[in-house]
PDB file of C-alpha atoms in Angstrom:
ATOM      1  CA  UNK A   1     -21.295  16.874  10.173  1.00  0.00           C
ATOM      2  CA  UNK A   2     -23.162  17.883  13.103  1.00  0.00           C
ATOM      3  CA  UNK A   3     -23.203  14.797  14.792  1.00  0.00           C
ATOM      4  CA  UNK A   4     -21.243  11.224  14.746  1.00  0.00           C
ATOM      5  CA  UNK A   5     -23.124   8.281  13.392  1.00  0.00           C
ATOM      6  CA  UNK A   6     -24.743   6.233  15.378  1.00  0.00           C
ATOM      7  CA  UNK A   7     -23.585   2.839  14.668  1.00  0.00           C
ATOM      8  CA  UNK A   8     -25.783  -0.436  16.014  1.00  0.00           C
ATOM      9  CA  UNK A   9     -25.311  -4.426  15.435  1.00  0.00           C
ATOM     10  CA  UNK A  10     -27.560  -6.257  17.382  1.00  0.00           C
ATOM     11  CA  UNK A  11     -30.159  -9.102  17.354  1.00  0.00           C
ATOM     12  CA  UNK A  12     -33.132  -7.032  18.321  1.00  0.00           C
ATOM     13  CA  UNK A  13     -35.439  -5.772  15.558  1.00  0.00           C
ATOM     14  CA  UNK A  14     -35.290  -1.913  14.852  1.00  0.00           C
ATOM     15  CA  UNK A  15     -38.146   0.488  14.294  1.00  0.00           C
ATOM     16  CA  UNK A  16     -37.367   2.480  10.853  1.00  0.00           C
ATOM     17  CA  UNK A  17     -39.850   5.367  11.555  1.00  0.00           C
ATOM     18  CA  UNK A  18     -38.310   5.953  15.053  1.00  0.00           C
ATOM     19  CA  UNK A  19     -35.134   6.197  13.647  1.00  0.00           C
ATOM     20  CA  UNK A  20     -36.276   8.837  11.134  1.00  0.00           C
ATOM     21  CA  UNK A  21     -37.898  10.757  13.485  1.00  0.00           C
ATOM     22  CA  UNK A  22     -34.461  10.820  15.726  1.00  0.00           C
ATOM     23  CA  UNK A  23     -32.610  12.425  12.763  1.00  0.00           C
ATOM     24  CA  UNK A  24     -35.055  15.324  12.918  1.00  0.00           C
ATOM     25  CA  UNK A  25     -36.207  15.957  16.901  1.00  0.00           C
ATOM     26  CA  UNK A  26     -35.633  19.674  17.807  1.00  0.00           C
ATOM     27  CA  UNK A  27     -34.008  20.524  14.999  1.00  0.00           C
ATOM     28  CA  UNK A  28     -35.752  22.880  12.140  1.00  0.00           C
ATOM     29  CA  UNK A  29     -32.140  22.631   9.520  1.00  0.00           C
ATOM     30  CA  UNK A  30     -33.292  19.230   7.969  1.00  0.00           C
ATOM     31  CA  UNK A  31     -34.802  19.493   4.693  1.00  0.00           C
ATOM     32  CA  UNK A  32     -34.510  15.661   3.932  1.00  0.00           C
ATOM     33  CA  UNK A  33     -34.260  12.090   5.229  1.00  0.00           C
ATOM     34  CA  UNK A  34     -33.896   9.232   3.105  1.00  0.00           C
ATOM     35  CA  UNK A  35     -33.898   5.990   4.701  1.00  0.00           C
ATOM     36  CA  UNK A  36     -33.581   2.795   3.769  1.00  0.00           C
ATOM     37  CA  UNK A  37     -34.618  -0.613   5.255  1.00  0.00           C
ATOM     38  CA  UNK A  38     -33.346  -4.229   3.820  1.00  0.00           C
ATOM     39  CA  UNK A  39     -35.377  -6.909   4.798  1.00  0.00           C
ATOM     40  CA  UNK A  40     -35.689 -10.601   4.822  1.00  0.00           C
ATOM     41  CA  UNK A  41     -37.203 -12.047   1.450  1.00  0.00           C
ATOM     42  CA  UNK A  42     -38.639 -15.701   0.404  1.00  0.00           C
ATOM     43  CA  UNK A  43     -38.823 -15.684  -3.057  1.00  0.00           C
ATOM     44  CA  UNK A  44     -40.532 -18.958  -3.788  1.00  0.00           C
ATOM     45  CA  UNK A  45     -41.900 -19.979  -0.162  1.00  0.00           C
ATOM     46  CA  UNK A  46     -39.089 -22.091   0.809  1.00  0.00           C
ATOM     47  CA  UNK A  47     -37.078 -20.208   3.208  1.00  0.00           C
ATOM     48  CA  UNK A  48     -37.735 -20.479   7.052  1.00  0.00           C
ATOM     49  CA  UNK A  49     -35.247 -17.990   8.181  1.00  0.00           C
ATOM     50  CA  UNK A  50     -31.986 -16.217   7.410  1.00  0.00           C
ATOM     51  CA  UNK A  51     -29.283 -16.991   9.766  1.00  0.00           C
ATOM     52  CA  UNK A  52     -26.938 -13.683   9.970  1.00  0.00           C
ATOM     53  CA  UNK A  53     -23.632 -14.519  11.233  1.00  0.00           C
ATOM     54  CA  UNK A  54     -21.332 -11.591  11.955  1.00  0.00           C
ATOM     55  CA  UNK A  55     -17.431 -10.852  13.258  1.00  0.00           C
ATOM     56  CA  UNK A  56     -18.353  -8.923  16.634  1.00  0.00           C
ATOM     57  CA  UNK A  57     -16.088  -5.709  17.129  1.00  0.00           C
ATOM     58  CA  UNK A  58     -15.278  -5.982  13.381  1.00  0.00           C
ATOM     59  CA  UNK A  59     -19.081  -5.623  12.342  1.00  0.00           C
ATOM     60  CA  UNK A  60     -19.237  -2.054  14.209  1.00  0.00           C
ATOM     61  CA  UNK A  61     -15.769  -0.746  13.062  1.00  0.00           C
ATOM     62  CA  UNK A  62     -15.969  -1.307   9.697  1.00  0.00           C
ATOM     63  CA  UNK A  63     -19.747  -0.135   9.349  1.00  0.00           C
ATOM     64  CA  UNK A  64     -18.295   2.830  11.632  1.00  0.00           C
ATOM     65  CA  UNK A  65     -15.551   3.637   9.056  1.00  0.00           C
ATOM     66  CA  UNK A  66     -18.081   3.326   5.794  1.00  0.00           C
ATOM     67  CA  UNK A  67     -20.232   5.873   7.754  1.00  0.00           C
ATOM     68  CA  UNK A  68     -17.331   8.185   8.304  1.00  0.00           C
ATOM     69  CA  UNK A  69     -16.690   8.105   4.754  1.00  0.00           C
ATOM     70  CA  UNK A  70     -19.546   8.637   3.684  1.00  0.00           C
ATOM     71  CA  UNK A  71     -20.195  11.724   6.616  1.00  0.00           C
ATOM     72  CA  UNK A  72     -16.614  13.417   5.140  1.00  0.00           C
ATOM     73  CA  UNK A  73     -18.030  13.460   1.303  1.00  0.00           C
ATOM     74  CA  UNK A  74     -21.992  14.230   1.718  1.00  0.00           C
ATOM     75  CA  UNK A  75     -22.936  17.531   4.219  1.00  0.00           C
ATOM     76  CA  UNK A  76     -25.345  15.139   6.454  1.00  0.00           C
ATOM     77  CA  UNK A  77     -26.951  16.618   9.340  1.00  0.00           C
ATOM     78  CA  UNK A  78     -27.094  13.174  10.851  1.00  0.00           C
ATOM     79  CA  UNK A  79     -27.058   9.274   9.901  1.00  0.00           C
ATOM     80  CA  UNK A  80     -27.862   6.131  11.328  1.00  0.00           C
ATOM     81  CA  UNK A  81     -26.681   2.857  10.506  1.00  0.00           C
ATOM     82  CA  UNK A  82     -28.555  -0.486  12.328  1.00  0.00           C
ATOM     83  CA  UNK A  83     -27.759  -4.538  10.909  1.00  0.00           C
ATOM     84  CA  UNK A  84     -28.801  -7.085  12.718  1.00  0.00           C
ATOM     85  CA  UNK A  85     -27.956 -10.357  13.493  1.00  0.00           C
ATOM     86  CA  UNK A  86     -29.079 -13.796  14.744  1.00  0.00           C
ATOM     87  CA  UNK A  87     -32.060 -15.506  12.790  1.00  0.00           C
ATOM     88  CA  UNK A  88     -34.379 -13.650  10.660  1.00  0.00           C
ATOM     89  CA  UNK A  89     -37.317 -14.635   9.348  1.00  0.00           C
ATOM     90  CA  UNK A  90     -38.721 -13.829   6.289  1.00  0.00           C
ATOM     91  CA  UNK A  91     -40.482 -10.194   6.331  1.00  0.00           C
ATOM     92  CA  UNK A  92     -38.346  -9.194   9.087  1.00  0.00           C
ATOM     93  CA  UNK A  93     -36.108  -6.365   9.641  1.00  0.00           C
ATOM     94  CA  UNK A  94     -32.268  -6.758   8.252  1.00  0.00           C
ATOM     95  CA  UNK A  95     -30.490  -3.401   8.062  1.00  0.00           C
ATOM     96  CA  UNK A  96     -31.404   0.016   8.496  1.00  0.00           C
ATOM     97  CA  UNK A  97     -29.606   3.036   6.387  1.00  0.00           C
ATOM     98  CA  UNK A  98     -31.045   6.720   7.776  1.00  0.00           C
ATOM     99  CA  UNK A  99     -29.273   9.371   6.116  1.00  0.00           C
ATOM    100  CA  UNK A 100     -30.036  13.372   7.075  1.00  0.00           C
ATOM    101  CA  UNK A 101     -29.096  16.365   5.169  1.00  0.00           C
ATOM    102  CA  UNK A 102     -30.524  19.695   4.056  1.00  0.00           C
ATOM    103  CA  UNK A 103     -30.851  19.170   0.729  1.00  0.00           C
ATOM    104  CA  UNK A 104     -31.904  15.452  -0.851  1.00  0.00           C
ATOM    105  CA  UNK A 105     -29.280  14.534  -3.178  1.00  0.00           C
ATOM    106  CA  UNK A 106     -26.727  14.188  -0.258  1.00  0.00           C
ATOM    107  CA  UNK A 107     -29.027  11.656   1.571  1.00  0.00           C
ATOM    108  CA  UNK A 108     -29.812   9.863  -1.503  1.00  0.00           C
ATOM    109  CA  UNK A 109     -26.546   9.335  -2.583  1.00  0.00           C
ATOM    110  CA  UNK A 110     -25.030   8.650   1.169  1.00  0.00           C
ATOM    111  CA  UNK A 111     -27.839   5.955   1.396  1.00  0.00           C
ATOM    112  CA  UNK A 112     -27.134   4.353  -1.371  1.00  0.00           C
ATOM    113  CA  UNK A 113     -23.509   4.418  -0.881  1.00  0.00           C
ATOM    114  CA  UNK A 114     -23.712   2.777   2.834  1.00  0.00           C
ATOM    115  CA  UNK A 115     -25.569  -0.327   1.538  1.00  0.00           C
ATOM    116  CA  UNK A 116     -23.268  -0.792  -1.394  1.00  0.00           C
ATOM    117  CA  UNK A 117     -20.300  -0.699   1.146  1.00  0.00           C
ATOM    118  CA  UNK A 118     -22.506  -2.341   3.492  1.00  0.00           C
ATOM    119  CA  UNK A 119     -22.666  -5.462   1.299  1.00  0.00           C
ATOM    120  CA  UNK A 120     -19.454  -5.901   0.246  1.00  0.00           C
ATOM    121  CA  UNK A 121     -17.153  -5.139   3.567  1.00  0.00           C
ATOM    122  CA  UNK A 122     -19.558  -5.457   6.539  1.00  0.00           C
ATOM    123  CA  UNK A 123     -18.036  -8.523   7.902  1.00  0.00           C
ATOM    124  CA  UNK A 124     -21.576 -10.488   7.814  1.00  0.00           C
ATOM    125  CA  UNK A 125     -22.401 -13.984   6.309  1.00  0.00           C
ATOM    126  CA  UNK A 126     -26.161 -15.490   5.265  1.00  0.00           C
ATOM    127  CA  UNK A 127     -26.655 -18.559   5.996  1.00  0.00           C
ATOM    128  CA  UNK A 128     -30.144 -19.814   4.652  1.00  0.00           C
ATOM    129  CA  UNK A 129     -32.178 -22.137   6.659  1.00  0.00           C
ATOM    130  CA  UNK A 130     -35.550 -23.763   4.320  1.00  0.00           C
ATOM    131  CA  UNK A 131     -38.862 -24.627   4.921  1.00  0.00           C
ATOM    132  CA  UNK A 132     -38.476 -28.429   5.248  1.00  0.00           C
ATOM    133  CA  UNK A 133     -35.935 -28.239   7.971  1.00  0.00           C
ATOM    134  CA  UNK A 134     -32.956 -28.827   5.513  1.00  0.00           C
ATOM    135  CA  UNK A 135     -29.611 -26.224   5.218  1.00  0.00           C
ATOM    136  CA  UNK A 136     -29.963 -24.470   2.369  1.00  0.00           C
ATOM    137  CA  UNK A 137     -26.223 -23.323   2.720  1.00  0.00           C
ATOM    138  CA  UNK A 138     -24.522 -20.211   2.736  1.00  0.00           C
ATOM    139  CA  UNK A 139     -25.548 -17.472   0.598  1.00  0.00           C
ATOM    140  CA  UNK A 140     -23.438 -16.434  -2.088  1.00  0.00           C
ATOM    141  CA  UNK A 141     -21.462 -12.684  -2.960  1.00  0.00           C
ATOM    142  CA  UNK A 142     -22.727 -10.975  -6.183  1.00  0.00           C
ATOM    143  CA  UNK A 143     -20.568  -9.740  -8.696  1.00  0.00           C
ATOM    144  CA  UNK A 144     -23.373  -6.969  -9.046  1.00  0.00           C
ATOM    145  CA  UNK A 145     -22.580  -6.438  -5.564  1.00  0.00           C
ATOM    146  CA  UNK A 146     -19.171  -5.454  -6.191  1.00  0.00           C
ATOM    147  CA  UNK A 147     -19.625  -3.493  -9.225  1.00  0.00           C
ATOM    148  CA  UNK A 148     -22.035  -1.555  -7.592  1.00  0.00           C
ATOM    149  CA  UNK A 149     -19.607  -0.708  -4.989  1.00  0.00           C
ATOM    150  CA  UNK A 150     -17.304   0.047  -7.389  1.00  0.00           C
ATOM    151  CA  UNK A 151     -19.118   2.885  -9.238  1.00  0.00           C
ATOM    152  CA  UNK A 152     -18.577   5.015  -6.120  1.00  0.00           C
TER     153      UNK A 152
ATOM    154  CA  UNK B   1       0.876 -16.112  19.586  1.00  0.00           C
ATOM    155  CA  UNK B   2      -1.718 -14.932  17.004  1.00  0.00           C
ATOM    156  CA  UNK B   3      -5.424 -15.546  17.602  1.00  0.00           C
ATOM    157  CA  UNK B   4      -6.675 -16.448  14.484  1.00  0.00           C
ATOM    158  CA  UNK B   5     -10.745 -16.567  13.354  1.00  0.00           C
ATOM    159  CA  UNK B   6     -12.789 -18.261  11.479  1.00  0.00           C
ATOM    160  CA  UNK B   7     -16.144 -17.235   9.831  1.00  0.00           C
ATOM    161  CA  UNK B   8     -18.880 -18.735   8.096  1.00  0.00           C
ATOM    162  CA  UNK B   9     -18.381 -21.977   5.230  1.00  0.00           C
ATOM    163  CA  UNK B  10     -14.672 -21.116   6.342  1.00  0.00           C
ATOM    164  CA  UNK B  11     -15.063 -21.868   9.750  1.00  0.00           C
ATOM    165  CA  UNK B  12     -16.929 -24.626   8.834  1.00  0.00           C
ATOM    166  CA  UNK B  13     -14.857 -26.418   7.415  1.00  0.00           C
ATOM    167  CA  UNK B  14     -11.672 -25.885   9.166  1.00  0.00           C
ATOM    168  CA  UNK B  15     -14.318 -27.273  12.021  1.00  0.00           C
ATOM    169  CA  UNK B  16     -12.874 -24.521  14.725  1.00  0.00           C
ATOM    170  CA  UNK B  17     -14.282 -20.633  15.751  1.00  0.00           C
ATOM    171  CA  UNK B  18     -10.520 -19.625  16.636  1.00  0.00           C
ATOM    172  CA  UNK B  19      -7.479 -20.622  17.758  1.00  0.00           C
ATOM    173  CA  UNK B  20      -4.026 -19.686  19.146  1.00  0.00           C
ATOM    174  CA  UNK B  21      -1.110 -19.867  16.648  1.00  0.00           C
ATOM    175  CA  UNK B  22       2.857 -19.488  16.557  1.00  0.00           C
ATOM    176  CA  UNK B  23       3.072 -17.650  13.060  1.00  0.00           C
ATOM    177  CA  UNK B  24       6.454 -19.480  11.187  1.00  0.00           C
ATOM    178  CA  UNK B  25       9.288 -16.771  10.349  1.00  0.00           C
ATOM    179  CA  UNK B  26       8.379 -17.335   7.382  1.00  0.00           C
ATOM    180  CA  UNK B  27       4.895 -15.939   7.067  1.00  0.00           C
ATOM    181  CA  UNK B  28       4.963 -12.300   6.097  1.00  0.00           C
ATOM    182  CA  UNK B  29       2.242 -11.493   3.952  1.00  0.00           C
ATOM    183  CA  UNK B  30      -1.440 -12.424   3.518  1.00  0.00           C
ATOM    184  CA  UNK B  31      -0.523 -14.994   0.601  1.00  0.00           C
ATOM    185  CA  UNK B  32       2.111 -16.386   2.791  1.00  0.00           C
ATOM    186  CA  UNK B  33      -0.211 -17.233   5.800  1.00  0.00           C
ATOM    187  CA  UNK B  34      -2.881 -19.033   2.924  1.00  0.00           C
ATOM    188  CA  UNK B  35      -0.025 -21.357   2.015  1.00  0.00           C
ATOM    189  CA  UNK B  36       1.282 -22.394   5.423  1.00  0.00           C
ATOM    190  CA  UNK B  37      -2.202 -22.705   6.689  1.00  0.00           C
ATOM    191  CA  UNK B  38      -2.803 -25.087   3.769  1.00  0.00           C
ATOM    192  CA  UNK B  39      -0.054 -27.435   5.082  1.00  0.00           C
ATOM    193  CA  UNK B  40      -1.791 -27.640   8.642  1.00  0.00           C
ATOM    194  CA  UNK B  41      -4.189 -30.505   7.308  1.00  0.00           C
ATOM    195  CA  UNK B  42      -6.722 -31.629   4.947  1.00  0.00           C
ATOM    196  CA  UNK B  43      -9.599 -29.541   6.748  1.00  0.00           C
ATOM    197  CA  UNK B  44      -7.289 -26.482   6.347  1.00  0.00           C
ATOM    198  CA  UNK B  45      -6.568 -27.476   2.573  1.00  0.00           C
ATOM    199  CA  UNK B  46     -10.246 -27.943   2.214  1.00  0.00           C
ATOM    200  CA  UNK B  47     -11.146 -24.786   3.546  1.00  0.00           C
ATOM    201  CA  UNK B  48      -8.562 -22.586   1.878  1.00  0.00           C
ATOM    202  CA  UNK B  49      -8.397 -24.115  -1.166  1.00  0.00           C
ATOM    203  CA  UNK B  50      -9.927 -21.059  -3.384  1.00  0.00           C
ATOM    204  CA  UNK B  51      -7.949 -18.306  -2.476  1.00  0.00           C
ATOM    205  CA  UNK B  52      -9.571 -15.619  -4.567  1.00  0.00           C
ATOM    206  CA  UNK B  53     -12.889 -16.495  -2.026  1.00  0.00           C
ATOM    207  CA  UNK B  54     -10.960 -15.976   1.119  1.00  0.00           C
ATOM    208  CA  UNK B  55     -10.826 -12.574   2.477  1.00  0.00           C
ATOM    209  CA  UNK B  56      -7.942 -11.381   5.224  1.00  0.00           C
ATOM    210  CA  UNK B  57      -8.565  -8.952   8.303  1.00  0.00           C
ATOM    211  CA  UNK B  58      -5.987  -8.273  10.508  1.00  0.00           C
ATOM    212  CA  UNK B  59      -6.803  -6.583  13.884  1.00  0.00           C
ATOM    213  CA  UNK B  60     -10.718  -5.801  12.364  1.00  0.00           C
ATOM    214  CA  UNK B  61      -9.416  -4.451   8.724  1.00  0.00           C
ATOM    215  CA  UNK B  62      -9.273  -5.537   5.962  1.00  0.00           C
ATOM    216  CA  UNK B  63      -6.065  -6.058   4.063  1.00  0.00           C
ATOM    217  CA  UNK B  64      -5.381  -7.717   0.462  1.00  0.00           C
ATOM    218  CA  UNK B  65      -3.743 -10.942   0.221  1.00  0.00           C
ATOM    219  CA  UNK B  66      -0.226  -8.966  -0.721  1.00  0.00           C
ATOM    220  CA  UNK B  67       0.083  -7.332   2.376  1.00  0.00           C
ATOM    221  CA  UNK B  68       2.765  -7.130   5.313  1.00  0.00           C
ATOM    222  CA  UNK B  69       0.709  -8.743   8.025  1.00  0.00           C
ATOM    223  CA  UNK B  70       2.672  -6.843  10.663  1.00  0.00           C
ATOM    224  CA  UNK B  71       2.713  -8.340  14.320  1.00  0.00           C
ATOM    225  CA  UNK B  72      -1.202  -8.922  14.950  1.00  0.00           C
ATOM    226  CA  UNK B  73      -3.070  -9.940  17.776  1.00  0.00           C
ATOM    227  CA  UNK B  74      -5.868 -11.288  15.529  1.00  0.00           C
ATOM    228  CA  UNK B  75      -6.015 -12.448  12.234  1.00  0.00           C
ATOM    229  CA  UNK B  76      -9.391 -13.099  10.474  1.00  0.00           C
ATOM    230  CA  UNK B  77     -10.192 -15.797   7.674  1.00  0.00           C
ATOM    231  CA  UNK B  78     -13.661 -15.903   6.039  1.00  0.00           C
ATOM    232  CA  UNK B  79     -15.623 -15.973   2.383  1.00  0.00           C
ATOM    233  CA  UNK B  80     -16.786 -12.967   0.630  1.00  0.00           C
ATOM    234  CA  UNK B  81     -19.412 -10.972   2.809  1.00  0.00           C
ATOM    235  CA  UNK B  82     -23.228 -11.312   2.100  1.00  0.00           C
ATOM    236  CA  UNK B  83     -24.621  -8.854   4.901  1.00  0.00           C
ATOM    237  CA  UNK B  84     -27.014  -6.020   4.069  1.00  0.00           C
TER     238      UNK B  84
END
């Protein structure tokens, strides 16, 4: 690969399209970009905000060595991997996969990859906060979660 | 000493971020560290009590509970992950 992934945790709120369109400035090789965007969702109107706690220096070397992974086994011209952290409310930004290659398979399938690894070793924790000012408690792992990751 | 971290319901509950330890002799592996943590007090016991739901990361990776902890500087505790 071209280029080493670019690797962000932070609190701020991303912009998915700019992030796209850095995978493909001044370059004419790129023949697809898949990218992916996870977001905060309240599924019956009860959820204030998502509290995303994270292991700092952890959070970037274990996303780092997912993305390397995934860079060694897919021919990606480029990839960019953004979680954040902090609270989140509902509609807003979570994580951002970009994945760039010359051909589409290779960014669909490195996508998909990162947020199954993403979800099951990215050192992050939700913790849910509802609309009535109570704690709605920490959320819990899937097993889908797992078995998804397991596939690969 | 070893720093060690907490995270999430298991920080919590042990009621503590971090803090400095003198690892026993005795603690060698991942297991090993669960069961002499679980003799530190109730809020430890309480904490730690499902093994299976605590995961281990020693200097930032992440190891199985079997392990050879090795000399660390930092030792992590915490419950499965739920980012993405």
């Amino acid at each position: 690969m071209a280029a080493e992934p670019v690797i962000r945790v932070q609190r701020d709120n991303f912009d998915a399209a700019a992030e796209s369109a850095r995978l493909t400035e001044d370059r004419t090789d790129v023949g697809a970009v898949v990218t992916f965007t996870g977001l905060c969702r309240d599924e019956n109107g009860t959820l204030s905000a998502l509290e995303l706690e994270h292991y700092p220096g952890m959070a970037e070397a274990e996303i780092g060595r997912i993305a390397r992974q995934a860079a060694e086994r897919w021919p990606l011209t480029g990839l960019t991997v953004i979680h954040r952290y902090g609270k989140i409310a509902p509609g807003e930004n979570i994580v951002l996969v970009a994945a760039a290659s010359s051909h589409r398979q290779a960014s669909f399938e490195a996508a998909d990859f990162l947020m199954d690894f993403l979800k099951t070793r990215a050192p992050f924790w939700k913790k849910e906060h509802r609309t009535d000012s109570s704690d709605g408690g920490w959320v819990e792992a899937k097993q889908a979660d797992d078995t998804a990751a397991e596939r690969w | 000493m070893t720093k060690l971290v907490y995270f999430a319901w298991v920080r919590e509950r042990i009621g503590l971020p971090e803090e400095d330890v003198d690892l026993p002799e005795t603690v060698k592996t991942g297991a090993d560290l669960l069961a002499w943590m679980k003799t530190r007090g109730e809020n430890y016991e309480a904490a730690l009590a499902m093994d299976n739901a605590i995961r281990i990361a020693v200097d930032q990776e992440h190891v199985e509970h079997g392990e050879a902890l090795g000399a660390p500087r930092e030792i992590a505790l915490f419950p499965p992950m739920t980012g993405g």
